[in-house]
mmCIF file of C-alpha atoms in Angstrom:
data_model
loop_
_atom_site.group_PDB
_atom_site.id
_atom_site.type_symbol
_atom_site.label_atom_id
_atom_site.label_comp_id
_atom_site.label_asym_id
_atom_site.label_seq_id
_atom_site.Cartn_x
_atom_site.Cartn_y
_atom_site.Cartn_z
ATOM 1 C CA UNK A 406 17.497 -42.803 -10.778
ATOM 2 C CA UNK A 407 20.207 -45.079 -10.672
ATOM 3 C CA UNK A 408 21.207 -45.357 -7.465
ATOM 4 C CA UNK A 409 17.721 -46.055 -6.498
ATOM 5 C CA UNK A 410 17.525 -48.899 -8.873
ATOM 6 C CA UNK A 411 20.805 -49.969 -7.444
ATOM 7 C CA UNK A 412 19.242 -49.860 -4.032
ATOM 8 C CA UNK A 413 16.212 -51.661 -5.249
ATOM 9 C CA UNK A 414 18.121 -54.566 -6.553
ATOM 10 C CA UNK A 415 19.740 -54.870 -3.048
ATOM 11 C CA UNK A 416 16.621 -55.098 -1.315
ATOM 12 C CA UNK A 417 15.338 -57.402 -4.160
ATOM 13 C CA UNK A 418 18.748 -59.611 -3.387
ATOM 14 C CA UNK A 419 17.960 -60.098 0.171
ATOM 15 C CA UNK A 420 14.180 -59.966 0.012
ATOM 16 C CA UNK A 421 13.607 -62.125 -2.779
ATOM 17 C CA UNK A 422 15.308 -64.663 -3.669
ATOM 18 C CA UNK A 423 15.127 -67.305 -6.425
ATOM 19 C CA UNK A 424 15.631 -71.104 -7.004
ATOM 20 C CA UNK A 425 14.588 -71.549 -10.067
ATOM 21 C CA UNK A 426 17.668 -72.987 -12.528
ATOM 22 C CA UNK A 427 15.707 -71.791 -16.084
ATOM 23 C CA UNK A 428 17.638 -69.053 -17.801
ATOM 24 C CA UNK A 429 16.902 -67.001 -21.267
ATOM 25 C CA UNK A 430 20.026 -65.491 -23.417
ATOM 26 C CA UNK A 431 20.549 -61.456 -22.984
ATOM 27 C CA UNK A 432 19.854 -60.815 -26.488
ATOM 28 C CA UNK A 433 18.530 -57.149 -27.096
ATOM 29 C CA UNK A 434 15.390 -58.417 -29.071
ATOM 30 C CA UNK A 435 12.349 -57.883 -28.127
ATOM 31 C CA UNK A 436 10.934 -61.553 -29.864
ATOM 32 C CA UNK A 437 13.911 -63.564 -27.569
ATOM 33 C CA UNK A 438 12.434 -66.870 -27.112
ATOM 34 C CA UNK A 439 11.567 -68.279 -23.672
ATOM 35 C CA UNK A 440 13.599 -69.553 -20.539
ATOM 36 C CA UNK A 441 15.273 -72.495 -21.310
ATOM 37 C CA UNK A 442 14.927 -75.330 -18.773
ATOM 38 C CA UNK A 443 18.808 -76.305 -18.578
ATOM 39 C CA UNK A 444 20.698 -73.350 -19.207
ATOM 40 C CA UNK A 445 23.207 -71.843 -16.375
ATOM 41 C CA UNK A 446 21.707 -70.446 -13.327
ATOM 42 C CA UNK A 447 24.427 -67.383 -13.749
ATOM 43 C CA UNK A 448 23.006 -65.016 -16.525
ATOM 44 C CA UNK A 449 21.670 -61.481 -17.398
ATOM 45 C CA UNK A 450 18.417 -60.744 -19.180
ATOM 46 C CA UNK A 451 17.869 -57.394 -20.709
ATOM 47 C CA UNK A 452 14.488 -57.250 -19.586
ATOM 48 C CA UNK A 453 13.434 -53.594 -20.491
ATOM 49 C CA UNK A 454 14.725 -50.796 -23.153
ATOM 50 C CA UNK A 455 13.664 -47.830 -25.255
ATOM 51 C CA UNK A 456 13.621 -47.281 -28.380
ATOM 52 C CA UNK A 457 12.503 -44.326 -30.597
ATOM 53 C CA UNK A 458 9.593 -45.469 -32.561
ATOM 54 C CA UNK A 459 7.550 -43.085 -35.097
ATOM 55 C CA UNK A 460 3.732 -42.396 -34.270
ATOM 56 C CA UNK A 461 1.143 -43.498 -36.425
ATOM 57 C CA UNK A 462 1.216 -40.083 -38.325
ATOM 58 C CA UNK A 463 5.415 -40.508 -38.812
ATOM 59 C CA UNK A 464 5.292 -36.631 -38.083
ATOM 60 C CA UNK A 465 6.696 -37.733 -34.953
ATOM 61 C CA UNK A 466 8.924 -39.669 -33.435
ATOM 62 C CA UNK A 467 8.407 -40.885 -29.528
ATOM 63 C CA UNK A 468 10.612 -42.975 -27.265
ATOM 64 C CA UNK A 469 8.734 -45.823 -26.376
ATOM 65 C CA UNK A 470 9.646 -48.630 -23.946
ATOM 66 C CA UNK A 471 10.078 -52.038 -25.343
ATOM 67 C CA UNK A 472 9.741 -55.793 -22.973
ATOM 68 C CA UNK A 473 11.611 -58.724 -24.060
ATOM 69 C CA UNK A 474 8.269 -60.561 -24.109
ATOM 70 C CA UNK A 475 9.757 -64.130 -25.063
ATOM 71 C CA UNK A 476 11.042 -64.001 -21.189
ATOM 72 C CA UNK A 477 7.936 -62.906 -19.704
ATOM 73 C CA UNK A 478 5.522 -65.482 -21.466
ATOM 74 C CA UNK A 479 7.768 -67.922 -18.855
ATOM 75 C CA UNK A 480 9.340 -65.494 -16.144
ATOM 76 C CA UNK A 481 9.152 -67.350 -13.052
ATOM 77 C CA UNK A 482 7.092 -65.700 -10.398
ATOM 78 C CA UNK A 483 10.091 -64.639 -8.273
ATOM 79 C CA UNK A 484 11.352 -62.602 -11.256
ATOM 80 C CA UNK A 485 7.945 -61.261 -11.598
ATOM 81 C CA UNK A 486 8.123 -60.339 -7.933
ATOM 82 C CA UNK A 487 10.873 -58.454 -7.931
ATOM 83 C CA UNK A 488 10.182 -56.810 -11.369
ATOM 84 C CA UNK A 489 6.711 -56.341 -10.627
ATOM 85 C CA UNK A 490 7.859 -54.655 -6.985
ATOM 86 C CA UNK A 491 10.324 -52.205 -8.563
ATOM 87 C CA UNK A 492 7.808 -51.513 -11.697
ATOM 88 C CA UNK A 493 5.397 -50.323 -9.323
ATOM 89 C CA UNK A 494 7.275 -46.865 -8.311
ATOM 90 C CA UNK A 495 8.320 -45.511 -11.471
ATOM 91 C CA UNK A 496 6.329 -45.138 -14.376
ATOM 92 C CA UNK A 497 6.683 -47.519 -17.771
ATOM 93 C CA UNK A 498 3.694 -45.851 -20.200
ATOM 94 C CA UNK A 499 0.923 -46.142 -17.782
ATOM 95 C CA UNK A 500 -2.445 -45.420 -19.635
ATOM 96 C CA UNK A 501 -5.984 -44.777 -17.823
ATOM 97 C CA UNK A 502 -8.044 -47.570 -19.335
ATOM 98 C CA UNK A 503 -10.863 -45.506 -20.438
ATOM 99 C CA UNK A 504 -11.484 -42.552 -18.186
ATOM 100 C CA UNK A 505 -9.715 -42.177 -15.091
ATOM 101 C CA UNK A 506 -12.166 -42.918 -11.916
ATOM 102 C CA UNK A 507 -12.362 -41.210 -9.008
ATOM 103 C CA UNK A 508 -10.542 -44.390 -7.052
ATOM 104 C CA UNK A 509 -8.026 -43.853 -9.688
ATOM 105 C CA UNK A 510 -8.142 -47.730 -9.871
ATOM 106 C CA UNK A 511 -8.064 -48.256 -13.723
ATOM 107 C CA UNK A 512 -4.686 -47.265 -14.601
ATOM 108 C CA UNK A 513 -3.135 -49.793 -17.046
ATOM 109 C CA UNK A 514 0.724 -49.891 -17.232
ATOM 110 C CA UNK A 515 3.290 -51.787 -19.638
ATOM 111 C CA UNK A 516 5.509 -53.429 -17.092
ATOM 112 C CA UNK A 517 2.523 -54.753 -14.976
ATOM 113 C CA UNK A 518 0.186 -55.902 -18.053
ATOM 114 C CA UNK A 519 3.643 -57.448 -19.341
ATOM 115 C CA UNK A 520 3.958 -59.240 -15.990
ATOM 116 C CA UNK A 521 0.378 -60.078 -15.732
ATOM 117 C CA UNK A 522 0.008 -58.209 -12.596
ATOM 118 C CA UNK A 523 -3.120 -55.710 -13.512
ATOM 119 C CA UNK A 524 -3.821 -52.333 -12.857
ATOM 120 C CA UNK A 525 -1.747 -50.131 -10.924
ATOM 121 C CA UNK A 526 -2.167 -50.557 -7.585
ATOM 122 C CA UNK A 527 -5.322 -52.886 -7.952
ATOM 123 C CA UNK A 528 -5.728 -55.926 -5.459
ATOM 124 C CA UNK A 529 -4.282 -58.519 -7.351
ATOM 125 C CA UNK A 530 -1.024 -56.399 -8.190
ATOM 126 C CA UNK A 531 -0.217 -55.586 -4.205
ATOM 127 C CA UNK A 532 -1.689 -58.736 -3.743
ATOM 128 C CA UNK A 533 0.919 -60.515 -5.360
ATOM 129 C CA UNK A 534 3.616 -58.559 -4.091
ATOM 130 C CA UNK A 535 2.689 -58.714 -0.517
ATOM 131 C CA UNK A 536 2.630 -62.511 -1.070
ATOM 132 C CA UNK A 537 5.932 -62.666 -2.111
ATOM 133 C CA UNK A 538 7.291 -59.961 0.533
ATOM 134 C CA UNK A 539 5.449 -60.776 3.306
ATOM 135 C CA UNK A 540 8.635 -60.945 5.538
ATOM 136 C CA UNK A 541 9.706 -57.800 4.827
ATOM 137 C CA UNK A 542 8.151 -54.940 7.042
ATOM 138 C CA UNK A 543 9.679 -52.652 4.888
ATOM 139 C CA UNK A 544 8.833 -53.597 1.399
ATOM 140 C CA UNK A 545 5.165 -54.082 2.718
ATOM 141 C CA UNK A 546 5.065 -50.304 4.212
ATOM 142 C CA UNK A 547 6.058 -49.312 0.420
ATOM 143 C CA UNK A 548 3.109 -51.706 -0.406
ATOM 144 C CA UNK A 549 0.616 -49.734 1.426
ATOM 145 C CA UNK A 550 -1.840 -48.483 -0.679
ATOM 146 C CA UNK A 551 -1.550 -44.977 0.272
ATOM 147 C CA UNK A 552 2.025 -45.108 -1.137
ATOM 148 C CA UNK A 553 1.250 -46.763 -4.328
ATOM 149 C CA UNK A 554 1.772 -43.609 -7.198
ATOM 150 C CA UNK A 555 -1.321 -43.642 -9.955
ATOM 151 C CA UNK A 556 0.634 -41.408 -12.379
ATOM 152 C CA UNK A 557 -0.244 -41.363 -15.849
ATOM 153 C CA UNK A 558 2.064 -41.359 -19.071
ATOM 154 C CA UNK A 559 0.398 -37.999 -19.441
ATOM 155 C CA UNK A 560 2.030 -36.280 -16.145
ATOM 156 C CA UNK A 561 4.401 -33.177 -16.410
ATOM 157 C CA UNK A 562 6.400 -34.598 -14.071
ATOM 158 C CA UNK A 563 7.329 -38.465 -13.470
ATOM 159 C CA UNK A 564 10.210 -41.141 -13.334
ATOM 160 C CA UNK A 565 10.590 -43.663 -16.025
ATOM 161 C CA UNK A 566 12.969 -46.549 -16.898
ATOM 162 C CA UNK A 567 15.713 -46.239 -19.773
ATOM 163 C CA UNK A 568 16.577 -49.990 -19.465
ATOM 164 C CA UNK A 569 16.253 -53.057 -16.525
ATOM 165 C CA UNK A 570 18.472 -56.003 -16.861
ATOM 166 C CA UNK A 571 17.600 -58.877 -14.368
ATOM 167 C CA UNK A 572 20.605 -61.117 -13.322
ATOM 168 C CA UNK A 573 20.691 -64.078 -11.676
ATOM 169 C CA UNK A 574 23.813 -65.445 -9.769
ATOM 170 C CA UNK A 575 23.560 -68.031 -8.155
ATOM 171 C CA UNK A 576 19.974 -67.671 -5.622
ATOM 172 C CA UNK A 577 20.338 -63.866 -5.820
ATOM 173 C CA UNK A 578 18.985 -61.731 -8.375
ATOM 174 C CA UNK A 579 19.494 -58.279 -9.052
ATOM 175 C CA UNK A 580 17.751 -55.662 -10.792
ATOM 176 C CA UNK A 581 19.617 -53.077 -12.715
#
């Protein structure tokens, strides 16, 4: 799991790079507050963790993944590219949204409602991802969406993230 997340942020560092100079502290709070216009283009931003939370009946207790959503009310759509392009092959607490459909198109996960990217695999998630890797043949092959996973939180089997940290140095960002 990590090496492919290592591999991702590679291909995110050469595919996608960022201009934008607005930064957020790498506080591990959940309520951080949003990018700040002036701060140094060299940072990290702990994007993603877990946490073990108690369900609603406190009988039990589930690990549940918690967004720093202070950064994503202003992540810059770069960011949200490359988050939005790694998000998109593991699973982060995807949900069916009612009952599943046959086209399997209603499947609602945390990452991509936290980056405002829709459904799993709807248009206007590969839709935004193509747009921002169009020059990569390879990243739009993974695009395809005949290689876009609907698995739901439900699934014996399935990958999910422990933690992402975004950093930026520089005009490269990384993904870890």
């Amino acid at each position: 799991m990590k090496q492919f997340l290592q591999i991702i942020g590679l291909l995110v560092i050469v595919s996608c790079q960022s201009n934008d100079k607005q930064s957020t502290d790498g506080h591990e709070n959940e309520n951080l507050p949003g990018l700040i216009g002036n701060a140094p283009p060299d940072t990290t931003i702990h994007f993603l963790w877990r946490e073990d939370r108690q369900t609603d009946s406190n009988e039990n207790v589930v690990s549940t993944i918690l967004i720093n959503e202070g950064y994503t009310r202003n992540i810059p759509d770069s960011e949200r590219a490359a988050l939005g392009y790694v998000a998109t092959f593991i699973g982060s607490e995807c949900w069916w949204d009612g009952e599943a459909t046959d086209e399997r198109n209603n499947l609602q996960c945390k990452v991509l409602t936290a980056l405002n990217l829709g459904y799993q695999c709807s248009d206007k998630h590969l839709g935004f991802l193509r747009s921002w890797f169009a020059r990569d043949s390879s990243v739009l092959s993974q695009l395809e969406d005949s290689n876009c996973p609907t698995t739901p939180y439900t699934a014996t089997i399935q990958n999910t993230f422990d933690e992402i940290d975004l950093s930026r140095r520089g005009s490269n960002l990384e993904i870890s």
